[in-house]
Short mmCIF file of C-alpha atoms and ligand atoms in Angstrom, two decimals:
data_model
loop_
_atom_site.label_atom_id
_atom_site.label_comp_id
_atom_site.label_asym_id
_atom_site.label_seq_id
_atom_site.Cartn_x
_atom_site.Cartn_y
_atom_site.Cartn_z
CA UNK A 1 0.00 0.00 0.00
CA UNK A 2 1.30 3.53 -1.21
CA UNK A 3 2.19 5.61 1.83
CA UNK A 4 3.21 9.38 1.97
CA UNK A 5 6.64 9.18 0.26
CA UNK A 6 5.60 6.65 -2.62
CA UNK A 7 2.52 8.92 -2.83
CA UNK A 8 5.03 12.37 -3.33
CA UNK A 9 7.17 10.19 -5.87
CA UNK A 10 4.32 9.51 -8.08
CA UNK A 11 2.77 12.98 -7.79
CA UNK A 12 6.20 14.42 -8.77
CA UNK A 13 6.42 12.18 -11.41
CA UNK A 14 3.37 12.65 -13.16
CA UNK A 15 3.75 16.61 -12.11
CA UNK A 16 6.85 16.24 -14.82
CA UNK A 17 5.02 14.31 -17.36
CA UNK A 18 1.84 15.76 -17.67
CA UNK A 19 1.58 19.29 -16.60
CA UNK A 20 0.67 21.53 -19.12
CA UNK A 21 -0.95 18.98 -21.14
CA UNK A 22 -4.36 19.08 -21.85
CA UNK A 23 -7.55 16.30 -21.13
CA UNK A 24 -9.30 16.02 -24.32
CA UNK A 25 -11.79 13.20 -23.64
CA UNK A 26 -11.65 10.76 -20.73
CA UNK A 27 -13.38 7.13 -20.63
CA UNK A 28 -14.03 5.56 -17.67
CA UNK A 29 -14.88 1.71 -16.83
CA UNK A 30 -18.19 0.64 -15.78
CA UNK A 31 -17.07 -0.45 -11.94
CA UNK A 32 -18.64 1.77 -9.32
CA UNK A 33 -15.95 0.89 -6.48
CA UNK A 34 -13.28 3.55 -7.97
CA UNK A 35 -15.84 6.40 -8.86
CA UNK A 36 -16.37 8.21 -5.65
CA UNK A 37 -18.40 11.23 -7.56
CA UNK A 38 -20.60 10.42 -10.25
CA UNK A 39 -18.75 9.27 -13.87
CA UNK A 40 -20.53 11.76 -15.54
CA UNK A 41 -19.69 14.57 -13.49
CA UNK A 42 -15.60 13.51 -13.55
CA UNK A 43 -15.72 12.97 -16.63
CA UNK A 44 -17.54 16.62 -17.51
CA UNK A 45 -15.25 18.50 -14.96
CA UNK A 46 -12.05 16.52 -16.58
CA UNK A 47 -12.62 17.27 -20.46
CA UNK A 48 -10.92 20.18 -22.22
CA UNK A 49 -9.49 20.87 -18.48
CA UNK A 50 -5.67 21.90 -18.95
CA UNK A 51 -3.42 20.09 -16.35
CA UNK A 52 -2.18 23.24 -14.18
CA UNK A 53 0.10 20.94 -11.76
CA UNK A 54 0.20 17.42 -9.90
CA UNK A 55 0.94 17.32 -6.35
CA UNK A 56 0.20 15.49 -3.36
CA UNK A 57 -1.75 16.21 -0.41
CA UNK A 58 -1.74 14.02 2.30
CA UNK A 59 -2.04 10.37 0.57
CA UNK A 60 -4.13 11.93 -2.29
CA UNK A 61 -3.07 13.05 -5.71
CA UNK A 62 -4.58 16.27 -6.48
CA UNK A 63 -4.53 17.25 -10.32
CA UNK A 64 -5.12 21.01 -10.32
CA UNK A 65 -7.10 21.80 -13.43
CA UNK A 66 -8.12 25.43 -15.09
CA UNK A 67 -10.25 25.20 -18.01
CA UNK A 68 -9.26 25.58 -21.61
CA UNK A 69 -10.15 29.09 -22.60
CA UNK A 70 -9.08 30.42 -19.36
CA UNK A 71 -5.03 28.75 -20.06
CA UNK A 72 -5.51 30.10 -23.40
CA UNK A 73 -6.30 33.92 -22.30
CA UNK A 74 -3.57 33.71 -19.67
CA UNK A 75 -0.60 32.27 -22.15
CA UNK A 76 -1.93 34.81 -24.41
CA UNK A 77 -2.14 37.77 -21.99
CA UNK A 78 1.73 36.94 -21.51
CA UNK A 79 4.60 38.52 -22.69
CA UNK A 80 6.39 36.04 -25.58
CA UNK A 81 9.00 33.91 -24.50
CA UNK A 82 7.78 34.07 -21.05
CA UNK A 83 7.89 30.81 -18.66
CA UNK A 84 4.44 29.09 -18.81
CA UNK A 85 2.81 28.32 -15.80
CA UNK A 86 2.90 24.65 -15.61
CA UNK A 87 4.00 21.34 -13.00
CA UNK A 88 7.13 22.89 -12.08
CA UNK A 89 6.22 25.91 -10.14
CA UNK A 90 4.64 25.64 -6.80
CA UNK A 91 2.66 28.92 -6.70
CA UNK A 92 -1.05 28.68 -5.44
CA UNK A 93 -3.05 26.84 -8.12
CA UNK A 94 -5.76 29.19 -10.14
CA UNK A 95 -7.58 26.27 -10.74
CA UNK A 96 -11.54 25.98 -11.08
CA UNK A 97 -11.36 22.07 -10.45
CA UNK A 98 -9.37 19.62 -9.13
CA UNK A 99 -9.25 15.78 -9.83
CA UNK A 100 -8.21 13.86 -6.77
CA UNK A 101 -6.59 10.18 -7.08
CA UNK A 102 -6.40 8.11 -3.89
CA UNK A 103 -4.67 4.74 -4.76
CA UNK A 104 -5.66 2.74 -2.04
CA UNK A 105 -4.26 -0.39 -1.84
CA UNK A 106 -3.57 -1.70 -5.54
CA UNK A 107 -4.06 1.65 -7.28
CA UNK A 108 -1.17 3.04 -10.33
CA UNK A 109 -1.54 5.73 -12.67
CA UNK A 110 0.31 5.56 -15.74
CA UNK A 111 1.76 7.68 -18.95
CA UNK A 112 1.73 6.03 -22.04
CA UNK A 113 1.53 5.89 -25.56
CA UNK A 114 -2.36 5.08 -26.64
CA UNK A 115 -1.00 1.78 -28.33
CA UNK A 116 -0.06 0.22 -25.22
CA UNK A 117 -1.93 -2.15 -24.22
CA UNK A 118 -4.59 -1.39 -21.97
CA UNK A 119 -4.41 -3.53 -18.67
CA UNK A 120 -6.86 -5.29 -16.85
CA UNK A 121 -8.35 -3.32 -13.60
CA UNK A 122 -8.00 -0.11 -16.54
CA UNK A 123 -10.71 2.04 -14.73
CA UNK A 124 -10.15 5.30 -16.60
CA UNK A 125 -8.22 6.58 -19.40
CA UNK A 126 -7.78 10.43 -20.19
CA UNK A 127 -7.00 10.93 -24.04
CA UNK A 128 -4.16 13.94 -23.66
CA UNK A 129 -3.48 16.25 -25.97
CA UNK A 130 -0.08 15.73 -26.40
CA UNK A 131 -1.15 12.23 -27.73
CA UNK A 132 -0.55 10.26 -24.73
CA UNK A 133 -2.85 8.51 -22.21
CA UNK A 134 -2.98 8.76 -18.73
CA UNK A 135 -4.69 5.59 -17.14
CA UNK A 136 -5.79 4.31 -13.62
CA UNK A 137 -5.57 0.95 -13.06
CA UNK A 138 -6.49 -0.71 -9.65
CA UNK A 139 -6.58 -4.49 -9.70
CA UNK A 140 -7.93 -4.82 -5.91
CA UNK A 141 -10.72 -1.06 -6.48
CA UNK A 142 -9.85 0.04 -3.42
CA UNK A 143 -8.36 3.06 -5.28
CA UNK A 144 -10.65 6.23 -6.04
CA UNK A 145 -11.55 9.08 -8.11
CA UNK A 146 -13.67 12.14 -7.51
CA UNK A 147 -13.43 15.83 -8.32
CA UNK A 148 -14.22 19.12 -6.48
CA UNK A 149 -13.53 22.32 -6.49
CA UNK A 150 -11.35 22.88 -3.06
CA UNK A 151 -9.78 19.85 -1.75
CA UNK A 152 -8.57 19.71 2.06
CA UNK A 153 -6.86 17.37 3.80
CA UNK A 154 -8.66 17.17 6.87
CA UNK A 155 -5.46 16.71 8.94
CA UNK A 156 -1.87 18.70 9.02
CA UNK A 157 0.87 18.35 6.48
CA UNK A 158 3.48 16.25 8.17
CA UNK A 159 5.97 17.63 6.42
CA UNK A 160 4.59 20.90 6.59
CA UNK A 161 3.55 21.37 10.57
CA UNK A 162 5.51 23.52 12.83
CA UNK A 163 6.63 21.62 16.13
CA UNK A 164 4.21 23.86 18.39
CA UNK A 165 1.48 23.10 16.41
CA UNK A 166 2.52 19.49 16.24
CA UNK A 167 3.11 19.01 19.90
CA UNK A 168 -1.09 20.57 20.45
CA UNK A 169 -2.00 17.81 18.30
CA UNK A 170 -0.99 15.09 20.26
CA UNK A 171 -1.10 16.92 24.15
CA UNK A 172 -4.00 15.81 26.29
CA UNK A 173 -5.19 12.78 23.69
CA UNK A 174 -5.78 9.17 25.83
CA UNK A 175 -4.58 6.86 22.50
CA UNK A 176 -2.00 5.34 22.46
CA UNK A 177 0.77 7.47 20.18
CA UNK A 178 1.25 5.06 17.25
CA UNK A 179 -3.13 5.30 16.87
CA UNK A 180 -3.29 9.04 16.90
CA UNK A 181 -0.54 9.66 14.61
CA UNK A 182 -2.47 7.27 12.32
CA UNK A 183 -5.50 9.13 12.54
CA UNK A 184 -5.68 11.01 9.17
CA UNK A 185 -7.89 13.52 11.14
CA UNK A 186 -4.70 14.93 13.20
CA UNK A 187 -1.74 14.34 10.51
CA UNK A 188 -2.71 13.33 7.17
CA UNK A 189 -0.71 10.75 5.07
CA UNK A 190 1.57 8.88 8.37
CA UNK A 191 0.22 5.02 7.44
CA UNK A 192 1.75 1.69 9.38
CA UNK A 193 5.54 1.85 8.13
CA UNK A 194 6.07 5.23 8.63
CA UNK A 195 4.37 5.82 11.84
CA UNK A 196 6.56 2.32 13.71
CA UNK A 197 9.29 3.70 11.61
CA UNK A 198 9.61 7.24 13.30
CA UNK A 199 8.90 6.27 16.74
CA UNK A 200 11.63 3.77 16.78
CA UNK A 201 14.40 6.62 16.47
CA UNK A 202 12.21 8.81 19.16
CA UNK A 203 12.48 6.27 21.20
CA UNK A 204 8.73 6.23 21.86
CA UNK A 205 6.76 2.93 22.31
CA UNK A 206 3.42 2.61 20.22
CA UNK A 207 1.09 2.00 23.19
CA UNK A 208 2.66 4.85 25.20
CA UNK A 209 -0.30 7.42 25.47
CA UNK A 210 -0.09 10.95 23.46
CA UNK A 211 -0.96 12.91 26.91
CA UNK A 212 1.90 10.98 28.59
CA UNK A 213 4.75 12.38 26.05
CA UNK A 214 6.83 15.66 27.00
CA UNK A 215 7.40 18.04 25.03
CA UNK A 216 11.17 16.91 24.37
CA UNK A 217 9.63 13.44 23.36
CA UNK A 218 7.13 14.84 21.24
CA UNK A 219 9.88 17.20 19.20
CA UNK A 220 12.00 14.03 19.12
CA UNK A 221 9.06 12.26 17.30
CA UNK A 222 8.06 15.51 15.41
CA UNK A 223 11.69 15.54 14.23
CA UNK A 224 12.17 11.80 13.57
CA UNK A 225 8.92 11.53 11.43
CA UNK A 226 10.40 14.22 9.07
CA UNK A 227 13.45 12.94 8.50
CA UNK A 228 12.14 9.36 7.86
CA UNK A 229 9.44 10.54 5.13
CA UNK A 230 12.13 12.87 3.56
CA UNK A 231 14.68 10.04 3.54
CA UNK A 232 11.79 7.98 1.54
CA UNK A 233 11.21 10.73 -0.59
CA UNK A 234 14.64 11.36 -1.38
CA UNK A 235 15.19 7.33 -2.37
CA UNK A 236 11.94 6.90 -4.34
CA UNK A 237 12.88 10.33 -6.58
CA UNK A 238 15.34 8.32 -8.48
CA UNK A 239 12.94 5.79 -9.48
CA UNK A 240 9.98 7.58 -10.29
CA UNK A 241 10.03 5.84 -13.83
CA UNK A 242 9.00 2.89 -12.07
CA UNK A 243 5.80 4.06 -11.29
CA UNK A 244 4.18 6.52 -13.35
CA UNK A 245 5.51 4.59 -17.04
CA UNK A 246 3.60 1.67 -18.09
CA UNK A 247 7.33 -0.24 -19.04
CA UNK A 248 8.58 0.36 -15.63
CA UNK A 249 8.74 -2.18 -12.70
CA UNK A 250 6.70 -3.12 -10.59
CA UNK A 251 6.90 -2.32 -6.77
CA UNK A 252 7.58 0.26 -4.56
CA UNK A 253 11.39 1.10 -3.55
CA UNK A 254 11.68 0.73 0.22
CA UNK A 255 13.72 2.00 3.38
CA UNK A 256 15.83 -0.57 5.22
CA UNK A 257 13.16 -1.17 8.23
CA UNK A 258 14.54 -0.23 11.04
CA UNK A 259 11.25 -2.21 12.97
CA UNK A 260 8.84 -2.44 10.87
CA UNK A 261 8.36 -6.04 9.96
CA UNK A 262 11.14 -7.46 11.89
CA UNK A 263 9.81 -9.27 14.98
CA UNK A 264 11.94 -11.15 16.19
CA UNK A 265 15.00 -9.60 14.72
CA UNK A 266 17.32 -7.91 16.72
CA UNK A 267 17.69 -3.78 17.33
CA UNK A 268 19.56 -2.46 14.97
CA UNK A 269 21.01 -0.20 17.70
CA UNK A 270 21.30 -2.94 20.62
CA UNK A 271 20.55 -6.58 19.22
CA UNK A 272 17.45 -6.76 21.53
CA UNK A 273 14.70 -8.83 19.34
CA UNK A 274 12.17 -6.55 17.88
CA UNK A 275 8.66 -7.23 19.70
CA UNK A 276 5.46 -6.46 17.37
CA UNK A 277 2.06 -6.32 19.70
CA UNK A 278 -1.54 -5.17 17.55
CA UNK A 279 -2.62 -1.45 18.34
CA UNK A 280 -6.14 -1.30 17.08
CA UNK A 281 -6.04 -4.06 14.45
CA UNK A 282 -2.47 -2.92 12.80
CA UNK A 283 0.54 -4.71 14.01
CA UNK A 284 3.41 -2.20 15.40
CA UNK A 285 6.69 -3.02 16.25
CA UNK A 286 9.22 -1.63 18.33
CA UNK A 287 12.52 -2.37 20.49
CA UNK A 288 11.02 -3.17 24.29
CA UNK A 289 14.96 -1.45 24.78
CA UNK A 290 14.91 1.56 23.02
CA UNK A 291 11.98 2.42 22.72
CA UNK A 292 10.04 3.74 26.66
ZN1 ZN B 301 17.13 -1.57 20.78
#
C-alpha cells in the first residue's frame, strides 16, 4: 500500500510528465468501487481541463485543473517567450477544479503511448493532448476518483507542521501514540511503516499514550517523522520511472526497516529482538529497549 513518500514520488512524477498537457476526452470503466463522484460529473469536470500541476496532499493526488479558454487567455495575456505556468512551479493553483486520485491499496496511474496495451483493472483513461494517455488501473478497487472544487486534507501536512502546532495535536489525547498519529484527522498521510518507523528513532513505544509524552519526546518524534518521510522521498525520486511509465517495474522502492516487519529480529542499535504487539487491528513493532 502507497504511503506518503511513494505517494510524493508519483505525484512528482506525473507533475513532470503531464503538466501543461491538456484532457481532451476521458473514458471511464463501468465499476462503481473507484468512482467516488458520479462518472458523468468527472468525466464533464475533466474534459478540455488543462493540467495546471500534480501534487500530493496528504495520501491523495490532487490534479489542479483550469479550463481551456481560461489557459488560453492567460498564455496569451503573456509577454512572448515568457515561462508558462505549468507542474514545475509551486505557486497557489488558479484552478476551477481539481481531480483527486487516492490509490488505495492496488491503485497506479500511468503515462503512455495510446498503443499500449490497456491492462486489466483499466478504470479510466484520459485521451491527452499531447497524444498520450494517462490511465488508472487498480486491480484490488480500493483506489478512487472524484473531483471538487477545493480539496482539504482534513489533517496537518506532516511535512509541513511547525513543532508547536505538532506538539497541540498530540497533548492531552488518551490513545496510544502510534493510533493518533495514524488518525488522518490529526496528521494526514503517516500510514503503518512510517508511523513504527519514526517512533523507533524517538524512542517512543506505540502504546505509550499521546498525553503521557513531554514536550522533548514529542519534538523528538516531530523531528524523527520528518526525516524518515524525507529520507523515503529522497530514495523513491530516483525511481519515479518505475511508477508513473507503463514499461517500468513493478513495486515500490523501500527503506531498510529499522522495525517495521522485523519481529523477532534484533535492534539495529542494541541486538534486543524486535517485539510487534496489535494497536487497534495494525501490528506495530518496536525495540522493548529503546523504545520507553
Ligand atoms: Zn534496541
Amino acid at each position: 500500500m502507497p504511503e506518503l513518500p511513494e505517494v510524493e514520488t508519483i505525484a512528482r512524477g506525473l507533475d513532470k510528465r503531464v503538466a501543461g498537457d491538456r484532457i481532451e476526452s476521458v473514458w471511464l470503466g463501468s465499476k462503481p468501487e473507484p468512482l467516488k463522484s458520479p462518472a458523468r460529473e468527472i468525466a464533464a469536470t475533466l474534459e478540455s481541463k488543462r493540467i495546471v500541476r500534480v501534487r500530493r496532499v496528504g495520501k491523495h493526488i490532487v490534479f489542479d485543473l483550469e479550463s481551456d479558454h481560461v489557459a488560453r487567455a492567460s498564455s496569451r495575456a503573456k509577454k512572448p517567450g515568457s515561462k508558462r505556468h505549468s507542474g514545475g512551479a509551486r505557486s497557489a493553483p488558479s484552478s476551477s477544479a481539481q481531480w483527486i486520485v487516492h490509490l488505495g491499496m492496488t491503485g497506479k496511474m500511468q503515462v503512455c503511448d495510446p498503443g499500449a496495451e490497456v491492462e486489466k483493472h483499466t478504470h479510466a483513461i484520459l485521451h491527452l493532448a499531447s497524444g498520450r494517455e494517462l490511465r488508472f488501473v487498480d486491480p484490488r478497487r480500493f483506489g478512487r476518483l472524484s473531483v471538487t472544487d477545493g480539496f482539504q486534507a482534513p489533517g496537518s501536512e506532516p511535512l509541513e507542521v511547525e513543532l508547536e502546532r505538532f506538539v497541540r495535536i498530540f497533548k492531552g489525547r488518551r490513545t496510544p501514540i502510534k493510533s493518533a498519529l495514524l488518525n488522518q484527522k490529526l496528521l494526514s498521510g503517516v500510514g503503518n511503516i512510517y508511523a513504527d518507523e519514526s517512533l523507533f528513532p524517538a524512542g517512543i513505544r506505540p502504546r505509550r499514550r499521546a498525553a503521557s509524552l513531554s514536550h522533548e519526546e514529542l519534538r523528538r518524534l516531530y523531528l524523527a517523522l520528518q526525516e524518515v518521510l524525507k529520507e523515503a522521498i529522497a530514495l523513491g525520486g530516483s525511481s519515479i520511472s518505475d511508477y508513473v511509465d507503463a514499461d517500468g517495474e513493478e513495486g515500490f522502492f523501500q527503506l531498510q526497516h529499522r522495525v517495521y516487519g522485523r519481529e523477532g529480529e534484533p535492534c539495529l542499535l542494541c541486538k534486543t529482538p524486535v517485539k510487534r504487539v496489535v494497536l487497534a487491528g495494525r501490528s506495530s513493532h518496536y525495540c522493548p529497549k529503546c523504545q520507553r
